[in-house]
Coordinates of C-alpha atoms and ligand atoms in Angstrom, one line a residue:
M1 CA 18.8 -15.7 -5.2
S2 CA 17.1 -18.9 -6.3
D3 CA 19.5 -21.4 -4.6
I4 CA 19.6 -19.5 -1.3
V5 CA 17.3 -21.9 0.5
G6 CA 19.5 -24.9 -0.5
I7 CA 22.7 -23.1 0.6
L8 CA 21.2 -22.2 4.0
E9 CA 19.9 -25.7 4.4
R10 CA 23.4 -27.1 3.7
E11 CA 25.0 -24.6 6.1
L12 CA 22.5 -24.8 9.0
G13 CA 20.8 -28.2 8.5
G14 CA 17.2 -28.7 7.2
D15 CA 15.7 -28.5 10.7
A16 CA 16.6 -24.8 10.9
I17 CA 14.7 -23.9 7.7
V18 CA 11.0 -23.2 7.2
G19 CA 11.0 -23.5 3.5
P20 CA 8.7 -23.3 0.5
G21 CA 5.6 -25.4 0.9
H22 CA 6.0 -25.5 4.7
E23 CA 2.6 -24.8 6.4
R24 CA 4.2 -22.3 8.7
L25 CA 6.0 -20.2 6.1
D26 CA 3.2 -17.7 5.7
D27 CA 3.3 -16.9 9.4
Y28 CA 6.7 -15.3 8.8
G29 CA 5.1 -12.9 6.3
R30 CA 2.8 -11.4 8.9
D31 CA 3.0 -9.7 12.2
E32 CA 0.6 -7.8 14.5
S33 CA 0.5 -4.7 12.2
P34 CA -2.8 -3.5 10.7
L35 CA -1.9 -4.5 7.2
P36 CA -4.2 -6.9 5.3
E37 CA -1.5 -8.2 2.9
F38 CA 1.3 -10.5 3.8
F39 CA 4.8 -10.7 2.5
P40 CA 5.9 -14.4 2.2
P41 CA 9.7 -14.8 2.5
L42 CA 11.7 -17.4 0.4
C43 CA 12.2 -19.1 3.7
A44 CA 12.6 -18.5 7.4
V45 CA 15.8 -19.5 9.2
L46 CA 15.3 -20.4 12.9
V47 CA 18.8 -19.8 14.3
E48 CA 20.0 -21.4 17.5
S49 CA 23.2 -19.5 18.1
T50 CA 25.2 -16.3 17.4
E51 CA 27.4 -18.3 15.0
Q52 CA 24.3 -19.5 13.0
A53 CA 22.9 -15.9 12.9
A54 CA 26.3 -14.7 11.7
A55 CA 26.5 -17.5 9.0
V56 CA 23.1 -16.4 7.7
L57 CA 24.2 -12.8 7.4
R58 CA 27.4 -13.8 5.7
I59 CA 25.6 -15.9 3.1
C60 CA 23.0 -13.2 2.5
L61 CA 25.6 -10.6 1.8
E62 CA 27.6 -12.9 -0.4
R63 CA 24.4 -13.7 -2.4
K64 CA 22.9 -10.2 -2.1
V65 CA 19.7 -11.5 -0.5
P66 CA 17.6 -9.3 1.7
V67 CA 17.2 -10.5 5.2
T68 CA 14.6 -9.5 7.8
P69 CA 15.3 -10.2 11.5
R70 CA 12.3 -11.3 13.6
G71 CA 11.7 -11.9 17.3
A72 CA 8.3 -13.2 18.3
G73 CA 6.4 -11.4 15.5
S74 CA 4.4 -9.3 18.0
G75 CA 5.4 -6.0 16.5
M76 CA 2.6 -3.7 15.5
C77 CA 4.3 -1.6 12.8
G78 CA 5.5 -4.2 10.2
G79 CA 9.1 -4.0 11.4
A80 CA 9.5 -7.8 11.0
L81 CA 7.8 -8.1 7.6
P82 CA 10.1 -9.2 4.7
I83 CA 8.8 -6.5 2.3
A84 CA 11.8 -6.9 0.0
G85 CA 11.4 -10.7 -0.1
G86 CA 14.5 -12.7 0.7
I87 CA 14.7 -14.5 4.0
V88 CA 13.5 -14.1 7.6
L89 CA 16.1 -14.7 10.3
S90 CA 14.1 -15.7 13.4
T91 CA 15.6 -15.7 16.9
E92 CA 12.6 -17.6 18.4
R93 CA 14.7 -20.6 19.3
M94 CA 17.4 -18.7 21.2
K95 CA 15.4 -18.9 24.5
R96 CA 18.2 -19.4 27.1
I97 CA 18.5 -17.3 30.2
I98 CA 22.3 -17.7 30.4
E99 CA 22.9 -16.1 33.8
I100 CA 21.1 -14.2 36.6
D101 CA 23.4 -12.5 39.0
P102 CA 21.7 -11.1 42.0
G103 CA 24.9 -9.5 43.3
D104 CA 25.7 -7.6 40.1
L105 CA 22.0 -7.1 39.4
I106 CA 22.2 -8.3 35.8
A107 CA 20.9 -11.1 33.7
V108 CA 22.5 -12.4 30.5
V109 CA 19.9 -13.7 28.0
Q110 CA 19.4 -14.8 24.5
P111 CA 17.0 -12.7 22.4
G112 CA 14.2 -15.3 22.1
V113 CA 13.5 -15.3 25.8
V114 CA 9.9 -14.3 26.4
T115 CA 9.8 -11.1 28.4
G116 CA 7.3 -12.5 30.9
V117 CA 9.4 -15.6 31.4
L118 CA 12.4 -13.4 32.3
Q119 CA 10.3 -11.4 34.7
A120 CA 9.0 -14.5 36.5
E121 CA 12.5 -16.0 36.7
V122 CA 14.1 -12.9 38.2
E123 CA 11.2 -12.2 40.5
A124 CA 11.6 -15.7 41.9
Q125 CA 15.1 -14.5 43.0
G126 CA 13.8 -11.3 44.6
L127 CA 14.8 -9.2 41.5
F128 CA 12.9 -7.1 39.0
Y129 CA 13.0 -6.4 35.3
P130 CA 10.5 -3.4 35.0
P131 CA 9.7 -3.0 31.2
D132 CA 6.3 -4.6 30.7
P133 CA 4.9 -4.3 27.2
A134 CA 1.3 -5.5 27.1
S135 CA 2.4 -8.5 25.0
L136 CA 4.8 -9.6 27.7
E137 CA 3.4 -13.1 27.7
Y138 CA 4.5 -13.8 24.1
C139 CA 6.9 -11.0 23.0
S140 CA 10.6 -11.6 23.3
I141 CA 13.4 -9.6 24.8
G142 CA 15.3 -9.3 21.6
G143 CA 12.3 -7.7 19.9
N144 CA 11.8 -5.4 22.9
A145 CA 15.4 -4.2 22.5
A146 CA 15.0 -3.9 18.8
T147 CA 11.9 -1.6 19.2
N148 CA 12.9 -0.1 22.5
A149 CA 9.6 -1.3 23.9
G150 CA 7.8 0.5 26.7
G151 CA 4.8 -0.5 28.8
P152 CA 2.7 0.8 31.7
R153 CA 5.6 0.7 34.2
A154 CA 7.7 2.9 31.9
F155 CA 6.1 5.8 33.8
K156 CA 8.3 5.3 36.8
Y157 CA 11.0 2.9 35.5
G158 CA 11.6 4.0 31.9
V159 CA 11.7 2.0 28.7
T160 CA 13.8 -1.0 27.5
R161 CA 16.8 1.1 26.5
E162 CA 17.4 2.0 30.2
Y163 CA 17.8 -1.7 31.0
I164 CA 20.1 -2.9 28.2
L165 CA 23.7 -2.6 29.4
G166 CA 25.4 -4.8 26.8
L167 CA 24.8 -6.5 23.5
Q168 CA 26.2 -9.1 21.2
V169 CA 25.1 -8.3 17.6
A170 CA 25.6 -10.3 14.4
L171 CA 26.3 -7.8 11.6
M172 CA 25.6 -8.0 7.9
G173 CA 28.4 -10.0 6.3
G174 CA 28.8 -12.2 9.4
E175 CA 31.0 -10.1 11.8
V176 CA 30.0 -10.5 15.5
L177 CA 30.2 -7.4 17.7
R178 CA 30.2 -7.4 21.5
C179 CA 29.6 -3.9 23.0
G180 CA 28.6 -2.4 26.2
R181 CA 29.2 -3.5 29.8
R182 CA 27.9 -5.4 32.7
T183 CA 28.6 -2.7 35.3
A184 CA 26.1 -0.3 36.8
K185 CA 27.9 2.7 35.3
G186 CA 30.3 3.1 32.4
V187 CA 31.1 5.8 29.9
T188 CA 34.0 4.3 27.9
G189 CA 33.8 5.0 24.2
Y190 CA 30.6 5.9 22.3
D191 CA 27.4 4.3 23.4
L192 CA 27.0 1.7 20.7
V193 CA 24.4 -0.2 22.8
A194 CA 22.1 2.7 22.9
G195 CA 22.7 3.1 19.2
F196 CA 21.5 -0.4 18.4
V197 CA 18.5 -0.4 20.7
G198 CA 15.4 0.8 18.8
T199 CA 16.8 0.4 15.4
E200 CA 14.2 -2.3 14.5
G201 CA 16.7 -4.8 13.1
T202 CA 18.1 -2.4 10.5
F203 CA 21.7 -2.3 11.9
G204 CA 22.3 -5.8 13.1
V205 CA 20.7 -8.9 14.7
I206 CA 20.9 -9.0 18.5
T207 CA 22.0 -12.4 19.6
E208 CA 22.7 -11.8 23.3
L209 CA 21.8 -9.1 25.9
V210 CA 23.1 -8.0 29.3
V211 CA 20.1 -6.6 31.1
K212 CA 20.0 -4.5 34.2
L213 CA 17.9 -5.7 37.1
L214 CA 16.5 -4.0 40.2
P215 CA 15.6 -5.3 43.6
K216 CA 12.0 -6.4 43.5
P217 CA 9.7 -3.8 45.2
P218 CA 8.4 -5.5 48.3
A219 CA 4.8 -4.5 47.7
A220 CA 2.5 -3.0 45.1
A221 CA -1.1 -1.9 45.0
T222 CA -3.5 -0.8 42.3
V223 CA -6.1 1.9 42.3
L224 CA -8.8 2.4 39.7
G225 CA -10.3 5.9 39.5
V226 CA -13.6 5.8 37.7
F227 CA -14.5 9.0 35.8
P228 CA -17.6 10.1 34.0
D229 CA -15.8 10.5 30.6
V230 CA -12.4 10.5 29.0
A231 CA -12.0 14.3 29.2
A232 CA -12.5 14.2 33.0
A233 CA -10.0 11.3 33.3
G234 CA -7.5 13.1 31.1
S235 CA -7.7 16.3 33.2
A236 CA -7.4 14.2 36.4
I237 CA -4.1 12.7 35.0
T238 CA -2.8 16.2 34.2
M239 CA -3.6 17.4 37.8
L240 CA -2.1 14.3 39.3
L241 CA 1.1 14.9 37.3
R242 CA 1.1 18.6 38.5
D243 CA 0.7 17.4 42.1
G244 CA 4.1 15.6 41.6
L245 CA 2.5 12.2 42.0
R246 CA 4.9 9.5 40.8
P247 CA 3.3 6.1 40.9
R248 CA 4.8 3.3 38.8
V249 CA 1.8 3.3 36.5
L250 CA -0.6 6.0 35.3
E251 CA -2.9 4.6 32.6
L252 CA -6.1 5.7 31.0
A253 CA -8.8 3.7 29.2
D254 CA -11.9 5.3 27.6
K255 CA -15.4 3.9 27.8
S256 CA -15.1 2.1 24.5
S257 CA -11.9 0.2 25.7
I258 CA -13.7 -0.8 28.9
D259 CA -16.8 -2.0 27.1
H260 CA -14.8 -4.2 24.8
I261 CA -13.3 -6.2 27.6
R262 CA -16.3 -6.3 30.0
G263 CA -17.5 -9.6 28.7
K264 CA -14.1 -11.3 28.9
S265 CA -12.4 -10.0 31.9
R266 CA -12.5 -11.6 35.3
Y267 CA -12.3 -8.2 36.8
R268 CA -15.7 -6.5 36.9
F269 CA -15.5 -2.9 35.8
P270 CA -18.1 -0.6 37.2
D271 CA -21.2 -0.2 35.0
N272 CA -21.0 3.6 35.2
A273 CA -17.4 3.9 34.1
G274 CA -17.1 6.5 31.4
A275 CA -13.3 6.2 31.6
I276 CA -10.8 4.8 34.1
V277 CA -7.5 6.0 35.4
L278 CA -5.4 3.0 36.5
I279 CA -2.8 3.9 39.1
E280 CA -0.3 1.5 40.6
V281 CA 2.1 2.3 43.4
D282 CA 5.0 0.2 44.8
G283 CA 7.3 0.4 47.8
E284 CA 7.4 -0.7 51.4
P285 CA 4.2 -2.7 52.5
E286 CA 3.6 -0.2 55.3
S287 CA 3.4 2.7 52.9
M288 CA 0.8 1.1 50.6
E289 CA -2.3 2.1 52.5
M290 CA -1.2 5.6 53.0
M291 CA -0.4 6.1 49.3
M292 CA -3.6 4.6 48.2
E293 CA -5.6 6.7 50.6
K294 CA -3.8 9.8 49.2
I295 CA -4.5 8.9 45.6
G296 CA -8.1 8.0 46.4
V297 CA -8.8 11.4 48.1
R298 CA -7.2 13.2 45.2
C299 CA -9.2 11.3 42.6
D300 CA -12.4 12.1 44.5
E301 CA -11.4 15.8 44.5
L302 CA -10.7 15.6 40.7
G303 CA -14.2 14.4 39.9
A304 CA -14.0 10.6 40.2
I305 CA -17.4 8.9 40.5
D306 CA -15.8 6.0 42.3
V307 CA -12.4 4.9 43.5
L308 CA -11.6 1.2 43.8
A309 CA -8.6 -0.4 45.3
A310 CA -7.0 -3.7 44.3
T311 CA -4.5 -4.9 46.9
E312 CA -4.8 -8.7 46.8
P313 CA -2.4 -10.3 44.2
A314 CA -5.3 -12.2 42.6
E315 CA -7.4 -9.0 42.2
R316 CA -4.4 -7.1 40.8
R317 CA -3.7 -9.9 38.4
A318 CA -7.3 -9.7 37.2
V319 CA -7.0 -6.0 36.6
W320 CA -3.9 -6.4 34.6
E321 CA -5.2 -9.3 32.6
A322 CA -8.2 -7.1 31.7
R323 CA -5.9 -4.2 30.8
R324 CA -3.8 -6.4 28.5
L325 CA -7.0 -7.7 26.9
I326 CA -7.9 -4.3 25.4
S327 CA -5.7 -4.6 22.3
P328 CA -6.5 -8.2 21.4
S329 CA -10.2 -7.6 22.0
L330 CA -10.3 -4.7 19.6
K331 CA -8.5 -6.8 17.1
E332 CA -11.1 -9.5 17.4
A333 CA -14.0 -7.1 17.2
Y334 CA -13.1 -5.2 14.1
R335 CA -11.8 -6.0 10.6
I336 CA -9.6 -3.0 10.7
K337 CA -7.7 -1.8 13.7
V338 CA -5.2 0.9 12.9
N339 CA -3.5 1.4 16.2
E340 CA -1.2 4.4 16.8
D341 CA 0.9 5.0 19.8
V342 CA 1.5 8.7 19.5
C343 CA 3.1 10.5 22.4
V344 CA 2.4 14.2 23.3
P345 CA 4.0 16.4 26.0
R346 CA 2.3 15.5 29.3
G347 CA 0.7 19.0 29.5
K348 CA -1.1 18.4 26.2
I349 CA -2.9 15.1 27.0
V350 CA -6.4 16.7 27.4
E351 CA -5.9 18.7 24.2
M352 CA -4.9 15.6 22.3
L353 CA -7.9 13.6 23.5
A354 CA -10.1 16.4 22.2
R355 CA -8.4 16.4 18.9
V356 CA -8.9 12.6 18.6
D357 CA -12.6 13.2 19.1
Q358 CA -12.5 15.9 16.4
V359 CA -10.8 13.5 13.9
S360 CA -13.4 10.9 14.7
A361 CA -16.2 13.3 14.1
E362 CA -14.7 14.6 10.9
T363 CA -14.0 11.2 9.4
Q364 CA -16.9 9.2 11.0
I365 CA -14.3 6.6 12.1
K366 CA -14.8 5.0 15.5
T367 CA -11.9 5.6 17.9
C368 CA -10.9 3.9 21.1
V369 CA -8.2 5.5 23.2
F370 CA -6.2 3.9 26.1
G371 CA -2.7 3.5 27.2
H372 CA 0.2 5.1 29.0
A373 CA -1.4 8.5 29.5
G374 CA 1.0 9.5 32.3
D375 CA 3.7 9.5 29.7
G376 CA 1.5 11.3 27.2
N377 CA 1.6 8.0 25.2
L378 CA -1.9 7.4 23.9
H379 CA -3.0 4.3 22.0
V380 CA -5.4 5.9 19.5
N381 CA -7.1 3.1 17.7
L382 CA -9.1 3.7 14.5
L383 CA -11.6 1.0 14.1
S384 CA -13.8 -0.2 11.2
H385 CA -15.9 -3.2 10.2
D386 CA -15.3 -2.4 6.5
D387 CA -13.2 -4.5 4.1
P388 CA -9.5 -4.0 4.9
E389 CA -8.6 -4.7 1.3
D390 CA -10.9 -2.1 -0.2
P391 CA -8.5 0.7 -1.4
A392 CA -11.0 3.4 -0.6
V393 CA -11.5 2.2 2.9
R394 CA -7.8 1.9 3.4
K395 CA -7.1 5.3 2.1
H396 CA -9.8 6.8 4.4
M397 CA -8.4 5.0 7.5
W398 CA -4.8 6.1 6.8
A399 CA -5.9 9.6 6.0
A400 CA -7.4 9.7 9.5
A401 CA -4.2 8.3 11.0
S402 CA -2.3 11.0 9.2
R403 CA -4.6 13.6 10.8
I404 CA -3.8 12.1 14.2
F405 CA -0.1 12.4 13.4
E406 CA -0.5 16.0 12.3
H407 CA -2.3 16.9 15.5
T408 CA 0.4 15.1 17.5
I409 CA 3.2 17.0 15.9
A410 CA 1.3 20.3 16.2
L411 CA 1.2 19.7 19.9
G412 CA 4.9 19.0 20.1
G413 CA 4.6 15.3 20.2
T414 CA 6.2 12.3 18.4
L415 CA 4.7 9.6 16.1
S416 CA 5.6 6.6 18.2
G417 CA 6.1 6.4 21.9
E418 CA 6.9 2.7 22.0
H419 CA 5.7 0.5 19.1
G420 CA 8.3 1.7 16.6
I421 CA 8.1 3.0 13.0
G422 CA 8.7 -0.1 10.9
L423 CA 6.8 0.0 7.7
T424 CA 3.4 1.4 8.7
K425 CA 4.7 4.8 10.0
R426 CA 7.7 5.1 7.8
D427 CA 6.1 7.5 5.3
Y428 CA 4.9 9.8 8.0
V429 CA 8.3 10.3 9.7
H430 CA 8.9 13.5 7.5
L431 CA 6.1 15.1 9.4
E432 CA 8.3 15.0 12.5
Q433 CA 11.9 15.0 11.3
S434 CA 13.7 17.3 9.0
E435 CA 15.4 16.0 5.8
Q436 CA 18.7 16.8 7.4
V437 CA 17.9 14.6 10.4
L438 CA 16.7 11.8 8.1
E439 CA 19.8 12.1 5.9
W440 CA 22.2 11.6 8.9
Q441 CA 20.1 8.5 9.9
R442 CA 20.4 7.1 6.3
R443 CA 24.2 7.5 6.5
W444 CA 24.2 5.8 9.9
K445 CA 22.3 2.9 8.5
L446 CA 24.6 2.5 5.6
M447 CA 27.6 2.4 7.9
W448 CA 26.3 -0.9 9.4
D449 CA 24.7 -2.2 6.2
P450 CA 26.3 -0.6 3.1
S451 CA 24.4 -2.9 0.7
N452 CA 21.1 -2.1 2.3
L453 CA 20.1 -5.7 2.6
L454 CA 19.3 -5.9 6.3
N455 CA 15.6 -5.1 6.8
P456 CA 15.5 -2.7 3.9
G457 CA 12.8 -0.1 3.5
K458 CA 12.0 0.2 7.2
K459 CA 12.2 2.9 9.8
I460 CA 13.4 5.8 7.7
P461 CA 11.7 7.0 4.4
A462 CA 13.8 6.9 1.3
R463 CA 15.3 10.2 0.2
T464 CA 12.8 12.3 -1.6
K465 CA 14.9 15.4 -2.3
P466 CA 18.5 16.4 -1.9
C467 CA 19.5 17.1 1.7
S468 CA 20.6 20.6 0.7
E469 CA 17.1 21.7 -0.4
Ligands
2HG1 C1 -0.8 -1.8 24.9 O1 -0.4 -1.0 25.6 C2 -0.1 -2.2 23.6 O2 -1.8 -2.5 25.2 C3 -1.0 -2.3 22.4 O3 0.9 -1.3 23.4 C4 -1.7 -1.0 22.0 O4 -3.2 -2.2 20.4 C5 -2.8 -1.1 20.9 O5 -3.2 0.0 20.5
ZN2 ZN1 1.2 0.2 25.0

């Protein structure tokens, strides 16, 4: 393993390598996950092409060196951490939008394209790429595909998987695979594209994507329902869903979330907000007023203490900037932020919110809940000012997270709605999936990576007992 850095340097050129002693090397041992430790790689390789990515994967297999793919490093579950050492393969330099075709409604992009940049580029041509993870200003499309990222607009438009039509993937050993299509429909063969999306860099390294676009909705408007507390806001969401309301966004933020962004946000949230429901509609300009009126009346009936409309683009931008500030503001305010993204059936949102309160009361850990409540996808943040490296503190925080997972599963939910499993949730997957289901996934992984060198130790827990038991 020791000469791997030199070999990669000779193959790709020194400029591609962030090697030992480089001031940036440590950055590749961290991501946005709530882990205090970092995992320094031997080196990071910043590839610029599919051929370079394939060369790295060929060399790593030949030398039996673990390799961890990385997009922008914005993942929250440790998926991009090189926990087995070895090297990090970063696609951050592959930033080219190769093609935008307004007729075919597709774009062809490299994985390092920042999601927000792609959105702005297609919107300038009257098109629309809906998936909008909160980190869209710095996360990359390759990472979004690797984690099957969601976002607020997933409520109406669905998650990343629904927008990936085709992929080029570099496989362990250096083979390059092109799969999928660029047509609106297509059922030829098995759906390998869907199989790669969401595998968190454990099957292959995405080096090019064909993404589906939509025509840009001509108008959008945002409504803020202000509620006395999170329980009232949660029941309002349940009722709005029962009414059959289908806006493009149906988000929730509790009082703690709002209080953490007040000082920073350009948007002034009402002082009396005990929780807010953020609703956004899109469609024809003439229909906006009518839809907002309807939502406003319904929020009033459901116990809102105020309903505010944001129609002007600048005002809507300010609302969204504020919403995206919640996560970074919590990170700034606490030494520990264990953030979960559990997802419960929509009918169980109110019950889940009550169970989060119960866990907070039992453990005396402060919680903050916000997120994509219309999808049942709640960001339950467990927060503490204690020392993140203190094993007792750590144990206590993760025991609380484990209680949150147990409640989620008891309500028929799933551990992760959008962030992925990576490292931080890997050892809880057995709460949700049977050993048989896990075993089939292990076999699937080994089909693509028989030496288990590509992002090893992620996504699926190691076998703990024979499948037959
Ligand atoms: C969001 O929706 C992100 O803001 C981050 O998914 C969630 O930090 C979090 O809990
Ligand atoms: Zn989110």
